[in-house]
């Protein structure tokens, strides 16, 4: 089991809506709640059977994402989705 709460501070875009910059959901509107490990208290890699984690694991392989905890949780429409931060817009350009 990995250490809980890897990220001690909220993601800079937490509580904001952004447009996904790259990857499978490029161009989609995405509301960011916070880092996944802050939302759940654990790494996405430790979430056995969680549908959002399973979907992210498959998609991250397709998108070539690094396997780490630089992952946020948010929503595309009403669907909860994990997103690697490399697919988010740069913090200074995100206004939504």
Short mmCIF file of C-alpha atoms in Angstrom, two decimals:
data_model
loop_
_atom_site.label_atom_id
_atom_site.label_comp_id
_atom_site.label_asym_id
_atom_site.label_seq_id
_atom_site.Cartn_x
_atom_site.Cartn_y
_atom_site.Cartn_z
CA UNK A 1 0.00 0.00 0.00
CA UNK A 2 1.27 3.44 -0.92
CA UNK A 3 1.35 6.36 1.49
CA UNK A 4 -2.00 8.12 1.74
CA UNK A 5 -2.33 11.79 0.91
CA UNK A 6 0.73 12.12 -1.29
CA UNK A 7 -0.40 15.67 -2.19
CA UNK A 8 -0.68 17.90 0.88
CA UNK A 9 -2.21 20.89 -0.92
CA UNK A 10 -5.18 21.15 -3.29
CA UNK A 11 -4.47 21.08 -7.01
CA UNK A 12 -4.18 24.66 -8.34
CA UNK A 13 -7.18 24.04 -10.64
CA UNK A 14 -9.38 22.36 -8.00
CA UNK A 15 -12.95 23.62 -8.21
CA UNK A 16 -12.52 24.88 -11.77
CA UNK A 17 -13.76 23.80 -15.16
CA UNK A 18 -11.10 23.39 -17.84
CA UNK A 19 -10.88 22.04 -21.37
CA UNK A 20 -8.75 18.89 -21.65
CA UNK A 21 -5.64 19.80 -23.66
CA UNK A 22 -4.58 16.34 -24.94
CA UNK A 23 -5.24 12.61 -24.80
CA UNK A 24 -8.42 10.58 -25.22
CA UNK A 25 -10.67 13.37 -23.91
CA UNK A 26 -8.99 16.29 -25.69
CA UNK A 27 -11.45 19.15 -26.13
CA UNK A 28 -13.87 17.90 -23.45
CA UNK A 29 -14.97 20.17 -20.62
CA UNK A 30 -13.71 18.79 -17.28
CA UNK A 31 -14.59 19.97 -13.78
CA UNK A 32 -11.66 19.27 -11.42
CA UNK A 33 -12.45 18.29 -7.85
CA UNK A 34 -8.87 17.76 -6.58
CA UNK A 35 -5.96 15.34 -6.59
CA UNK A 36 -7.30 11.77 -6.51
CA UNK A 37 -5.23 10.88 -3.44
CA UNK A 38 -6.69 13.87 -1.54
CA UNK A 39 -10.26 12.95 -2.55
CA UNK A 40 -9.96 9.27 -1.58
CA UNK A 41 -6.96 9.05 0.76
CA UNK A 42 -5.19 6.51 -1.45
CA UNK A 43 -3.38 6.07 -4.73
CA UNK A 44 -5.50 5.29 -7.78
CA UNK A 45 -3.29 2.19 -8.14
CA UNK A 46 -4.70 0.82 -4.86
CA UNK A 47 -8.39 1.16 -5.80
CA UNK A 48 -9.33 -2.42 -6.55
CA UNK A 49 -12.61 -2.70 -8.41
CA UNK A 50 -13.26 1.07 -8.60
CA UNK A 51 -14.75 1.69 -12.09
CA UNK A 52 -13.15 5.15 -12.47
CA UNK A 53 -9.71 3.73 -11.58
CA UNK A 54 -10.12 0.75 -13.90
CA UNK A 55 -11.18 2.98 -16.80
CA UNK A 56 -8.27 5.33 -16.10
CA UNK A 57 -5.78 2.43 -15.97
CA UNK A 58 -6.84 1.28 -19.44
CA UNK A 59 -7.01 4.80 -20.90
CA UNK A 60 -3.67 5.86 -19.37
CA UNK A 61 -1.98 2.94 -21.10
CA UNK A 62 -3.50 3.97 -24.42
CA UNK A 63 -2.52 7.62 -23.84
CA UNK A 64 1.01 6.68 -22.73
CA UNK A 65 0.70 8.35 -19.33
CA UNK A 66 3.42 7.84 -16.72
CA UNK A 67 2.43 5.56 -13.85
CA UNK A 68 2.42 7.91 -10.86
CA UNK A 69 -0.01 9.76 -8.60
CA UNK A 70 -0.07 13.03 -10.55
CA UNK A 71 -3.75 12.31 -11.17
CA UNK A 72 -6.81 14.45 -10.47
CA UNK A 73 -10.44 13.46 -10.06
CA UNK A 74 -13.22 15.37 -11.75
CA UNK A 75 -16.25 15.09 -13.97
CA UNK A 76 -16.97 15.09 -17.66
CA UNK A 77 -20.68 15.77 -17.61
CA UNK A 78 -21.97 13.52 -14.81
CA UNK A 79 -19.26 10.88 -15.21
CA UNK A 80 -16.42 10.77 -12.68
CA UNK A 81 -13.06 10.54 -14.45
CA UNK A 82 -9.46 10.43 -13.34
CA UNK A 83 -7.10 12.48 -15.48
CA UNK A 84 -3.31 12.63 -15.52
CA UNK A 85 -2.20 16.24 -15.05
CA UNK A 86 -0.25 16.19 -18.30
CA UNK A 87 -3.59 16.41 -20.14
CA UNK A 88 -4.72 19.54 -18.28
CA UNK A 89 -4.12 23.06 -19.58
CA UNK A 90 -1.29 25.02 -18.00
CA UNK A 91 -2.45 26.57 -14.72
CA UNK A 92 -1.73 30.13 -15.85
CA UNK A 93 -3.92 29.78 -18.98
CA UNK A 94 -6.87 28.01 -17.38
CA UNK A 95 -9.80 30.33 -16.78
CA UNK A 96 -13.18 28.70 -16.77
#
